[in-house]
């Protein structure tokens, strides 16, 4: 079994990691010379969240619920067909 990431999701993740890296490197140039890992992770998480909200992350859409076939029957969720 292989795990695959959608292209949009992969790009979003790479951008967030790059932002976190640059924040960390920038913090290392302060007079104390120590990078702030918490600030870097926080910024990367904020960027990741914002980009996923804007671009959707490339994931599968939510399952749609069909109308019940008869009165009183529970709705059956349908999932999109996945590849091999």
PDB file of N, CA and C in Angstrom:
ATOM      1  N   UNK A   1       0.843  -1.176   0.000  1.00  0.00           N
ATOM      2  CA  UNK A   1       0.000   0.000   0.000  1.00  0.00           C
ATOM      3  C   UNK A   1       0.893   1.245   0.000  1.00  0.00           C
ATOM      4  N   UNK A   2       0.627   2.135  -0.915  1.00  0.00           N
ATOM      5  CA  UNK A   2       1.404   3.372  -0.984  1.00  0.00           C
ATOM      6  C   UNK A   2       0.520   4.546  -0.589  1.00  0.00           C
ATOM      7  N   UNK A   3       1.122   5.506   0.043  1.00  0.00           N
ATOM      8  CA  UNK A   3       0.413   6.715   0.434  1.00  0.00           C
ATOM      9  C   UNK A   3       0.723   7.778  -0.602  1.00  0.00           C
ATOM     10  N   UNK A   4      -0.320   8.394  -1.122  1.00  0.00           N
ATOM     11  CA  UNK A   4      -0.132   9.426  -2.126  1.00  0.00           C
ATOM     12  C   UNK A   4      -0.738  10.728  -1.632  1.00  0.00           C
ATOM     13  N   UNK A   5      -0.057  11.829  -1.922  1.00  0.00           N
ATOM     14  CA  UNK A   5      -0.545  13.155  -1.570  1.00  0.00           C
ATOM     15  C   UNK A   5      -0.935  13.859  -2.859  1.00  0.00           C
ATOM     16  N   UNK A   6      -2.079  14.512  -2.845  1.00  0.00           N
ATOM     17  CA  UNK A   6      -2.515  15.264  -4.026  1.00  0.00           C
ATOM     18  C   UNK A   6      -1.491  16.357  -4.328  1.00  0.00           C
ATOM     19  N   UNK A   7      -1.306  16.711  -5.604  1.00  0.00           N
ATOM     20  CA  UNK A   7      -0.306  17.732  -5.954  1.00  0.00           C
ATOM     21  C   UNK A   7      -0.514  19.061  -5.232  1.00  0.00           C
ATOM     22  N   UNK A   8      -1.755  19.498  -5.111  1.00  0.00           N
ATOM     23  CA  UNK A   8      -2.018  20.771  -4.424  1.00  0.00           C
ATOM     24  C   UNK A   8      -1.627  20.656  -2.955  1.00  0.00           C
ATOM     25  N   UNK A   9      -1.965  19.550  -2.335  1.00  0.00           N
ATOM     26  CA  UNK A   9      -1.606  19.343  -0.932  1.00  0.00           C
ATOM     27  C   UNK A   9      -0.105  19.293  -0.722  1.00  0.00           C
ATOM     28  N   UNK A  10       0.602  18.667  -1.662  1.00  0.00           N
ATOM     29  CA  UNK A  10       2.063  18.601  -1.566  1.00  0.00           C
ATOM     30  C   UNK A  10       2.713  19.967  -1.679  1.00  0.00           C
ATOM     31  N   UNK A  11       2.222  20.779  -2.597  1.00  0.00           N
ATOM     32  CA  UNK A  11       2.758  22.140  -2.755  1.00  0.00           C
ATOM     33  C   UNK A  11       2.477  22.970  -1.513  1.00  0.00           C
ATOM     34  N   UNK A  12       1.274  22.838  -0.974  1.00  0.00           N
ATOM     35  CA  UNK A  12       0.925  23.586   0.246  1.00  0.00           C
ATOM     36  C   UNK A  12       1.832  23.174   1.399  1.00  0.00           C
ATOM     37  N   UNK A  13       2.076  21.893   1.542  1.00  0.00           N
ATOM     38  CA  UNK A  13       2.955  21.416   2.611  1.00  0.00           C
ATOM     39  C   UNK A  13       4.374  21.935   2.430  1.00  0.00           C
ATOM     40  N   UNK A  14       4.884  21.905   1.206  1.00  0.00           N
ATOM     41  CA  UNK A  14       6.243  22.391   0.952  1.00  0.00           C
ATOM     42  C   UNK A  14       6.366  23.886   1.241  1.00  0.00           C
ATOM     43  N   UNK A  15       5.361  24.672   0.886  1.00  0.00           N
ATOM     44  CA  UNK A  15       5.397  26.109   1.176  1.00  0.00           C
ATOM     45  C   UNK A  15       5.411  26.344   2.680  1.00  0.00           C
ATOM     46  N   UNK A  16       4.579  25.624   3.413  1.00  0.00           N
ATOM     47  CA  UNK A  16       4.534  25.788   4.873  1.00  0.00           C
ATOM     48  C   UNK A  16       5.860  25.386   5.509  1.00  0.00           C
ATOM     49  N   UNK A  17       6.466  24.300   5.034  1.00  0.00           N
ATOM     50  CA  UNK A  17       7.768  23.890   5.572  1.00  0.00           C
ATOM     51  C   UNK A  17       8.853  24.915   5.257  1.00  0.00           C
ATOM     52  N   UNK A  18       8.814  25.486   4.060  1.00  0.00           N
ATOM     53  CA  UNK A  18       9.803  26.507   3.689  1.00  0.00           C
ATOM     54  C   UNK A  18       9.656  27.746   4.564  1.00  0.00           C
ATOM     55  N   UNK A  19       8.422  28.169   4.829  1.00  0.00           N
ATOM     56  CA  UNK A  19       8.198  29.332   5.699  1.00  0.00           C
ATOM     57  C   UNK A  19       8.732  29.050   7.101  1.00  0.00           C
ATOM     58  N   UNK A  20       8.438  27.874   7.633  1.00  0.00           N
ATOM     59  CA  UNK A  20       8.946  27.509   8.958  1.00  0.00           C
ATOM     60  C   UNK A  20      10.465  27.503   9.002  1.00  0.00           C
ATOM     61  N   UNK A  21      11.091  26.983   7.948  1.00  0.00           N
ATOM     62  CA  UNK A  21      12.556  26.950   7.877  1.00  0.00           C
ATOM     63  C   UNK A  21      13.136  28.362   7.858  1.00  0.00           C
ATOM     64  N   UNK A  22      12.560  29.240   7.036  1.00  0.00           N
ATOM     65  CA  UNK A  22      13.087  30.602   6.945  1.00  0.00           C
ATOM     66  C   UNK A  22      12.858  31.389   8.236  1.00  0.00           C
ATOM     67  N   UNK A  23      11.755  31.146   8.913  1.00  0.00           N
ATOM     68  CA  UNK A  23      11.531  31.803  10.218  1.00  0.00           C
ATOM     69  C   UNK A  23      12.589  31.329  11.207  1.00  0.00           C
ATOM     70  N   UNK A  24      12.863  30.048  11.225  1.00  0.00           N
ATOM     71  CA  UNK A  24      13.876  29.511  12.135  1.00  0.00           C
ATOM     72  C   UNK A  24      15.251  30.088  11.828  1.00  0.00           C
ATOM     73  N   UNK A  25      15.618  30.122  10.533  1.00  0.00           N
ATOM     74  CA  UNK A  25      16.922  30.672  10.153  1.00  0.00           C
ATOM     75  C   UNK A  25      17.022  32.158  10.493  1.00  0.00           C
ATOM     76  N   UNK A  26      15.927  32.892  10.319  1.00  0.00           N
ATOM     77  CA  UNK A  26      15.924  34.318  10.646  1.00  0.00           C
ATOM     78  C   UNK A  26      16.106  34.519  12.147  1.00  0.00           C
ATOM     79  N   UNK A  27      15.475  33.680  12.949  1.00  0.00           N
ATOM     80  CA  UNK A  27      15.595  33.802  14.407  1.00  0.00           C
ATOM     81  C   UNK A  27      17.010  33.457  14.882  1.00  0.00           C
ATOM     82  N   UNK A  28      17.733  32.660  14.129  1.00  0.00           N
ATOM     83  CA  UNK A  28      19.108  32.318  14.521  1.00  0.00           C
ATOM     84  C   UNK A  28      20.051  33.498  14.350  1.00  0.00           C
ATOM     85  N   UNK A  29      19.649  34.504  13.583  1.00  0.00           N
ATOM     86  CA  UNK A  29      20.502  35.675  13.353  1.00  0.00           C
ATOM     87  C   UNK A  29      20.294  36.750  14.412  1.00  0.00           C
ATOM     88  N   UNK A  30      19.520  36.467  15.440  1.00  0.00           N
ATOM     89  CA  UNK A  30      19.316  37.415  16.534  1.00  0.00           C
ATOM     90  C   UNK A  30      20.556  37.425  17.422  1.00  0.00           C
ATOM     91  N   UNK A  31      20.683  38.411  18.296  1.00  0.00           N
ATOM     92  CA  UNK A  31      21.878  38.494  19.157  1.00  0.00           C
ATOM     93  C   UNK A  31      22.114  37.256  20.026  1.00  0.00           C
ATOM     94  N   UNK A  32      21.066  36.544  20.406  1.00  0.00           N
ATOM     95  CA  UNK A  32      21.275  35.355  21.237  1.00  0.00           C
ATOM     96  C   UNK A  32      21.788  34.187  20.414  1.00  0.00           C
ATOM     97  N   UNK A  33      21.549  34.197  19.110  1.00  0.00           N
ATOM     98  CA  UNK A  33      22.057  33.149  18.233  1.00  0.00           C
ATOM     99  C   UNK A  33      21.290  31.846  18.292  1.00  0.00           C
ATOM    100  N   UNK A  34      20.146  31.842  18.977  1.00  0.00           N
ATOM    101  CA  UNK A  34      19.343  30.625  19.067  1.00  0.00           C
ATOM    102  C   UNK A  34      18.102  30.780  18.209  1.00  0.00           C
ATOM    103  N   UNK A  35      17.772  29.753  17.484  1.00  0.00           N
ATOM    104  CA  UNK A  35      16.553  29.766  16.690  1.00  0.00           C
ATOM    105  C   UNK A  35      15.346  29.466  17.563  1.00  0.00           C
ATOM    106  N   UNK A  36      14.245  30.088  17.261  1.00  0.00           N
ATOM    107  CA  UNK A  36      13.020  29.864  18.023  1.00  0.00           C
ATOM    108  C   UNK A  36      12.192  28.806  17.292  1.00  0.00           C
ATOM    109  N   UNK A  37      12.280  27.578  17.766  1.00  0.00           N
ATOM    110  CA  UNK A  37      11.584  26.471  17.121  1.00  0.00           C
ATOM    111  C   UNK A  37      10.072  26.635  17.255  1.00  0.00           C
ATOM    112  N   UNK A  38       9.617  27.131  18.389  1.00  0.00           N
ATOM    113  CA  UNK A  38       8.175  27.299  18.611  1.00  0.00           C
ATOM    114  C   UNK A  38       7.598  28.318  17.633  1.00  0.00           C
ATOM    115  N   UNK A  39       8.300  29.407  17.410  1.00  0.00           N
ATOM    116  CA  UNK A  39       7.822  30.409  16.452  1.00  0.00           C
ATOM    117  C   UNK A  39       7.812  29.843  15.042  1.00  0.00           C
ATOM    118  N   UNK A  40       8.824  29.068  14.686  1.00  0.00           N
ATOM    119  CA  UNK A  40       8.890  28.485  13.349  1.00  0.00           C
ATOM    120  C   UNK A  40       7.761  27.488  13.122  1.00  0.00           C
ATOM    121  N   UNK A  41       7.513  26.632  14.092  1.00  0.00           N
ATOM    122  CA  UNK A  41       6.426  25.653  13.967  1.00  0.00           C
ATOM    123  C   UNK A  41       5.075  26.359  13.950  1.00  0.00           C
ATOM    124  N   UNK A  42       4.921  27.376  14.784  1.00  0.00           N
ATOM    125  CA  UNK A  42       3.664  28.132  14.811  1.00  0.00           C
ATOM    126  C   UNK A  42       3.387  28.834  13.492  1.00  0.00           C
ATOM    127  N   UNK A  43       4.400  29.450  12.928  1.00  0.00           N
ATOM    128  CA  UNK A  43       4.223  30.131  11.636  1.00  0.00           C
ATOM    129  C   UNK A  43       3.934  29.130  10.525  1.00  0.00           C
ATOM    130  N   UNK A  44       4.638  28.014  10.518  1.00  0.00           N
ATOM    131  CA  UNK A  44       4.396  26.995   9.492  1.00  0.00           C
ATOM    132  C   UNK A  44       2.978  26.441   9.607  1.00  0.00           C
ATOM    133  N   UNK A  45       2.512  26.236  10.829  1.00  0.00           N
ATOM    134  CA  UNK A  45       1.151  25.740  11.033  1.00  0.00           C
ATOM    135  C   UNK A  45       0.123  26.762  10.580  1.00  0.00           C
ATOM    136  N   UNK A  46       0.360  28.034  10.869  1.00  0.00           N
ATOM    137  CA  UNK A  46      -0.568  29.084  10.444  1.00  0.00           C
ATOM    138  C   UNK A  46      -0.612  29.189   8.923  1.00  0.00           C
ATOM    139  N   UNK A  47       0.536  29.109   8.283  1.00  0.00           N
ATOM    140  CA  UNK A  47       0.587  29.170   6.818  1.00  0.00           C
ATOM    141  C   UNK A  47      -0.109  27.955   6.221  1.00  0.00           C
ATOM    142  N   UNK A  48       0.160  26.783   6.758  1.00  0.00           N
ATOM    143  CA  UNK A  48      -0.479  25.566   6.270  1.00  0.00           C
ATOM    144  C   UNK A  48      -1.992  25.653   6.390  1.00  0.00           C
ATOM    145  N   UNK A  49      -2.478  26.106   7.536  1.00  0.00           N
ATOM    146  CA  UNK A  49      -3.919  26.230   7.749  1.00  0.00           C
ATOM    147  C   UNK A  49      -4.538  27.227   6.782  1.00  0.00           C
ATOM    148  N   UNK A  50      -3.907  28.377   6.618  1.00  0.00           N
ATOM    149  CA  UNK A  50      -4.451  29.395   5.719  1.00  0.00           C
ATOM    150  C   UNK A  50      -4.488  28.905   4.274  1.00  0.00           C
ATOM    151  N   UNK A  51      -3.421  28.250   3.825  1.00  0.00           N
ATOM    152  CA  UNK A  51      -3.387  27.774   2.444  1.00  0.00           C
ATOM    153  C   UNK A  51      -4.385  26.642   2.205  1.00  0.00           C
ATOM    154  N   UNK A  52      -4.574  25.774   3.180  1.00  0.00           N
ATOM    155  CA  UNK A  52      -5.570  24.708   3.025  1.00  0.00           C
ATOM    156  C   UNK A  52      -6.968  25.307   2.956  1.00  0.00           C
ATOM    157  N   UNK A  53      -7.226  26.330   3.757  1.00  0.00           N
ATOM    158  CA  UNK A  53      -8.541  26.977   3.697  1.00  0.00           C
ATOM    159  C   UNK A  53      -8.770  27.675   2.366  1.00  0.00           C
ATOM    160  N   UNK A  54      -7.725  28.264   1.804  1.00  0.00           N
ATOM    161  CA  UNK A  54      -7.866  28.983   0.539  1.00  0.00           C
ATOM    162  C   UNK A  54      -7.929  28.026  -0.647  1.00  0.00           C
ATOM    163  N   UNK A  55      -7.019  27.059  -0.697  1.00  0.00           N
ATOM    164  CA  UNK A  55      -6.911  26.190  -1.868  1.00  0.00           C
ATOM    165  C   UNK A  55      -7.560  24.827  -1.702  1.00  0.00           C
ATOM    166  N   UNK A  56      -7.975  24.468  -0.525  1.00  0.00           N
ATOM    167  CA  UNK A  56      -8.674  23.214  -0.322  1.00  0.00           C
ATOM    168  C   UNK A  56      -7.809  21.999  -0.068  1.00  0.00           C
ATOM    169  N   UNK A  57      -6.537  22.059  -0.277  1.00  0.00           N
ATOM    170  CA  UNK A  57      -5.649  20.952   0.035  1.00  0.00           C
ATOM    171  C   UNK A  57      -5.668  19.807  -0.947  1.00  0.00           C
ATOM    172  N   UNK A  58      -6.545  19.805  -1.938  1.00  0.00           N
ATOM    173  CA  UNK A  58      -6.557  18.760  -2.951  1.00  0.00           C
ATOM    174  C   UNK A  58      -7.110  17.435  -2.486  1.00  0.00           C
ATOM    175  N   UNK A  59      -7.816  17.393  -1.362  1.00  0.00           N
ATOM    176  CA  UNK A  59      -8.365  16.145  -0.860  1.00  0.00           C
ATOM    177  C   UNK A  59      -9.649  15.748  -1.572  1.00  0.00           C
ATOM    178  N   UNK A  60     -10.173  14.610  -1.184  1.00  0.00           N
ATOM    179  CA  UNK A  60     -11.426  14.142  -1.751  1.00  0.00           C
ATOM    180  C   UNK A  60     -12.585  14.964  -1.199  1.00  0.00           C
ATOM    181  N   UNK A  61     -13.627  15.177  -2.005  1.00  0.00           N
ATOM    182  CA  UNK A  61     -14.788  15.906  -1.497  1.00  0.00           C
ATOM    183  C   UNK A  61     -15.532  15.070  -0.457  1.00  0.00           C
ATOM    184  N   UNK A  62     -16.313  15.736   0.347  1.00  0.00           N
ATOM    185  CA  UNK A  62     -17.090  15.057   1.376  1.00  0.00           C
ATOM    186  C   UNK A  62     -18.133  14.145   0.724  1.00  0.00           C
ATOM    187  N   UNK A  63     -18.443  13.029   1.361  1.00  0.00           N
ATOM    188  CA  UNK A  63     -19.447  12.138   0.779  1.00  0.00           C
ATOM    189  C   UNK A  63     -20.814  12.809   0.753  1.00  0.00           C
ATOM    190  N   UNK A  64     -21.563  12.514  -0.296  1.00  0.00           N
ATOM    191  CA  UNK A  64     -22.897  13.077  -0.423  1.00  0.00           C
ATOM    192  C   UNK A  64     -23.913  12.059   0.060  1.00  0.00           C
ATOM    193  N   UNK A  65     -24.961  12.546   0.682  1.00  0.00           N
ATOM    194  CA  UNK A  65     -25.995  11.676   1.217  1.00  0.00           C
ATOM    195  C   UNK A  65     -27.140  11.609   0.223  1.00  0.00           C
ATOM    196  N   UNK A  66     -27.548  10.382  -0.137  1.00  0.00           N
ATOM    197  CA  UNK A  66     -28.652  10.201  -1.058  1.00  0.00           C
ATOM    198  C   UNK A  66     -29.974  10.295  -0.306  1.00  0.00           C
ATOM    199  N   UNK A  67     -31.007  10.622  -1.049  1.00  0.00           N
ATOM    200  CA  UNK A  67     -32.339  10.631  -0.463  1.00  0.00           C
ATOM    201  C   UNK A  67     -32.739   9.202  -0.125  1.00  0.00           C
ATOM    202  N   UNK A  68     -33.456   9.003   0.974  1.00  0.00           N
ATOM    203  CA  UNK A  68     -33.850   7.642   1.331  1.00  0.00           C
ATOM    204  C   UNK A  68     -34.780   7.037   0.273  1.00  0.00           C
ATOM    205  N   UNK A  69     -34.627   5.725   0.050  1.00  0.00           N
ATOM    206  CA  UNK A  69     -35.436   5.036  -0.953  1.00  0.00           C
ATOM    207  C   UNK A  69     -36.887   4.925  -0.506  1.00  0.00           C
ATOM    208  N   UNK A  70     -37.111   4.802   0.763  1.00  0.00           N
ATOM    209  CA  UNK A  70     -38.474   4.715   1.277  1.00  0.00           C
ATOM    210  C   UNK A  70     -38.572   5.565   2.527  1.00  0.00           C
ATOM    211  N   UNK A  71     -39.739   5.829   2.908  1.00  0.00           N
ATOM    212  CA  UNK A  71     -39.955   6.675   4.075  1.00  0.00           C
ATOM    213  C   UNK A  71     -39.499   5.941   5.336  1.00  0.00           C
ATOM    214  N   UNK A  72     -38.742   6.616   6.168  1.00  0.00           N
ATOM    215  CA  UNK A  72     -38.287   6.036   7.417  1.00  0.00           C
ATOM    216  C   UNK A  72     -36.944   5.327   7.322  1.00  0.00           C
ATOM    217  N   UNK A  73     -36.405   5.199   6.124  1.00  0.00           N
ATOM    218  CA  UNK A  73     -35.109   4.532   5.973  1.00  0.00           C
ATOM    219  C   UNK A  73     -33.982   5.523   6.269  1.00  0.00           C
ATOM    220  N   UNK A  74     -32.892   5.031   6.820  1.00  0.00           N
ATOM    221  CA  UNK A  74     -31.746   5.886   7.125  1.00  0.00           C
ATOM    222  C   UNK A  74     -31.002   6.226   5.828  1.00  0.00           C
ATOM    223  N   UNK A  75     -30.481   7.452   5.713  1.00  0.00           N
ATOM    224  CA  UNK A  75     -29.729   7.803   4.504  1.00  0.00           C
ATOM    225  C   UNK A  75     -28.420   7.016   4.436  1.00  0.00           C
ATOM    226  N   UNK A  76     -28.031   6.679   3.230  1.00  0.00           N
ATOM    227  CA  UNK A  76     -26.803   5.906   3.004  1.00  0.00           C
ATOM    228  C   UNK A  76     -25.787   6.831   2.347  1.00  0.00           C
ATOM    229  N   UNK A  77     -24.621   7.066   3.010  1.00  0.00           N
ATOM    230  CA  UNK A  77     -23.616   7.935   2.375  1.00  0.00           C
ATOM    231  C   UNK A  77     -22.968   7.227   1.193  1.00  0.00           C
ATOM    232  N   UNK A  78     -22.677   8.005   0.159  1.00  0.00           N
ATOM    233  CA  UNK A  78     -21.986   7.451  -1.004  1.00  0.00           C
ATOM    234  C   UNK A  78     -20.604   8.064  -1.068  1.00  0.00           C
ATOM    235  N   UNK A  79     -19.609   7.241  -1.326  1.00  0.00           N
ATOM    236  CA  UNK A  79     -18.240   7.695  -1.409  1.00  0.00           C
ATOM    237  C   UNK A  79     -17.793   7.632  -2.866  1.00  0.00           C
ATOM    238  N   UNK A  80     -16.973   8.601  -3.295  1.00  0.00           N
ATOM    239  CA  UNK A  80     -16.494   8.532  -4.677  1.00  0.00           C
ATOM    240  C   UNK A  80     -15.632   7.293  -4.878  1.00  0.00           C
ATOM    241  N   UNK A  81     -15.684   6.753  -6.074  1.00  0.00           N
ATOM    242  CA  UNK A  81     -14.908   5.551  -6.372  1.00  0.00           C
ATOM    243  C   UNK A  81     -13.424   5.899  -6.350  1.00  0.00           C
ATOM    244  N   UNK A  82     -12.638   5.067  -5.696  1.00  0.00           N
ATOM    245  CA  UNK A  82     -11.196   5.295  -5.643  1.00  0.00           C
ATOM    246  C   UNK A  82     -10.508   4.392  -6.643  1.00  0.00           C
ATOM    247  N   UNK A  83      -9.346   4.801  -7.068  1.00  0.00           N
ATOM    248  CA  UNK A  83      -8.573   4.059  -8.049  1.00  0.00           C
ATOM    249  C   UNK A  83      -7.950   2.806  -7.441  1.00  0.00           C
ATOM    250  N   UNK A  84      -7.295   2.014  -8.267  1.00  0.00           N
ATOM    251  CA  UNK A  84      -6.674   0.768  -7.778  1.00  0.00           C
ATOM    252  C   UNK A  84      -5.517   1.017  -6.859  1.00  0.00           C
TER     253      UNK A  84
END
